[in-house]
Short mmCIF file of C-alpha atoms in Angstrom, two decimals:
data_model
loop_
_atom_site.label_atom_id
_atom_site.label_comp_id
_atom_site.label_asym_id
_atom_site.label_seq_id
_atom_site.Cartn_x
_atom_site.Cartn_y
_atom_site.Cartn_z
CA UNK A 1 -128.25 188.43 -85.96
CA UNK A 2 -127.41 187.02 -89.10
CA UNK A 3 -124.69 190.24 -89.81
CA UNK A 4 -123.17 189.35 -86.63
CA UNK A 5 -122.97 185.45 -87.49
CA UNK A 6 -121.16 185.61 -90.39
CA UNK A 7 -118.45 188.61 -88.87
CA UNK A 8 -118.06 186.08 -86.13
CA UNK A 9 -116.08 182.94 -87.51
CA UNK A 10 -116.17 180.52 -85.08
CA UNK A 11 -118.76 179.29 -82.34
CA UNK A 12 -119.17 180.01 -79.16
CA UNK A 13 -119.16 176.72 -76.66
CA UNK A 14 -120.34 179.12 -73.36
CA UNK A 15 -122.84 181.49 -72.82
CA UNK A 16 -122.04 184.66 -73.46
CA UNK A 17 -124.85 187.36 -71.77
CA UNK A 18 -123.51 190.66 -73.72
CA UNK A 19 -123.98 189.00 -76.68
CA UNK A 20 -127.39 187.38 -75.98
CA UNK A 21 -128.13 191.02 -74.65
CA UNK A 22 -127.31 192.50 -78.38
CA UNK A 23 -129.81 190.01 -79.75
CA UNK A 24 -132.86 190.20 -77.97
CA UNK A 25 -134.95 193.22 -77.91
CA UNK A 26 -137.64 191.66 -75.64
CA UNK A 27 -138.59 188.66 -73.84
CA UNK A 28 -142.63 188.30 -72.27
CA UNK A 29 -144.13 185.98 -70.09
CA UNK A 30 -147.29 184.95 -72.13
CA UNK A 31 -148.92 182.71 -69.61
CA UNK A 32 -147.57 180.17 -67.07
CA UNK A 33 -146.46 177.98 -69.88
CA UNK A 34 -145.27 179.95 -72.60
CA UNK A 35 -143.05 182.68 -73.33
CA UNK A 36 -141.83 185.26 -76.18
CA UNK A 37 -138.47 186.25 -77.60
CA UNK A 38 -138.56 189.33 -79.88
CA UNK A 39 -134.96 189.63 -81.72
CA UNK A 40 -133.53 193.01 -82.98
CA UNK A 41 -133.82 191.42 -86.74
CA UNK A 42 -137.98 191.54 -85.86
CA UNK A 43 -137.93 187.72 -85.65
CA UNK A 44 -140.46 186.56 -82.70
CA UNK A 45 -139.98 183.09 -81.26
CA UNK A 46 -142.71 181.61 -78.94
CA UNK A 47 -142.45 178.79 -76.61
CA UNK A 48 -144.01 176.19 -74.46
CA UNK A 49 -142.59 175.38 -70.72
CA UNK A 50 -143.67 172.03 -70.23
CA UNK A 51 -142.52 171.35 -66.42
CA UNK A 52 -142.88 167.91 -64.61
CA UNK A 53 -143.70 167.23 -61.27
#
């Protein structure tokens, strides 16, 4: 990810899904309120949902 950040010089204001695609190697539903991202670079990111009624 990091490689790819400095090639690319300037930011990107929309989403772009290819490149997001390139990125991620996995994403898991932990639980009804939390969730994993696994990047290519081995980096794992976990995160709470909190949802209001």
């Amino acid at each position: 990810m990091e490689i790819y950040m400095k090639k690319a010089r300037y930011l990107k204001k929309e989403f772009d899904d290819d490149l997001v695609r390139q990125l991620l190697r996995a994403v898991k539903v932990i639980n009804e309120s939390k969730i994993e991202r696994q990047f290519q670079s081995g980096i794992v990111i976990t995160q709470r949902m909190d949802f209001e009624d």
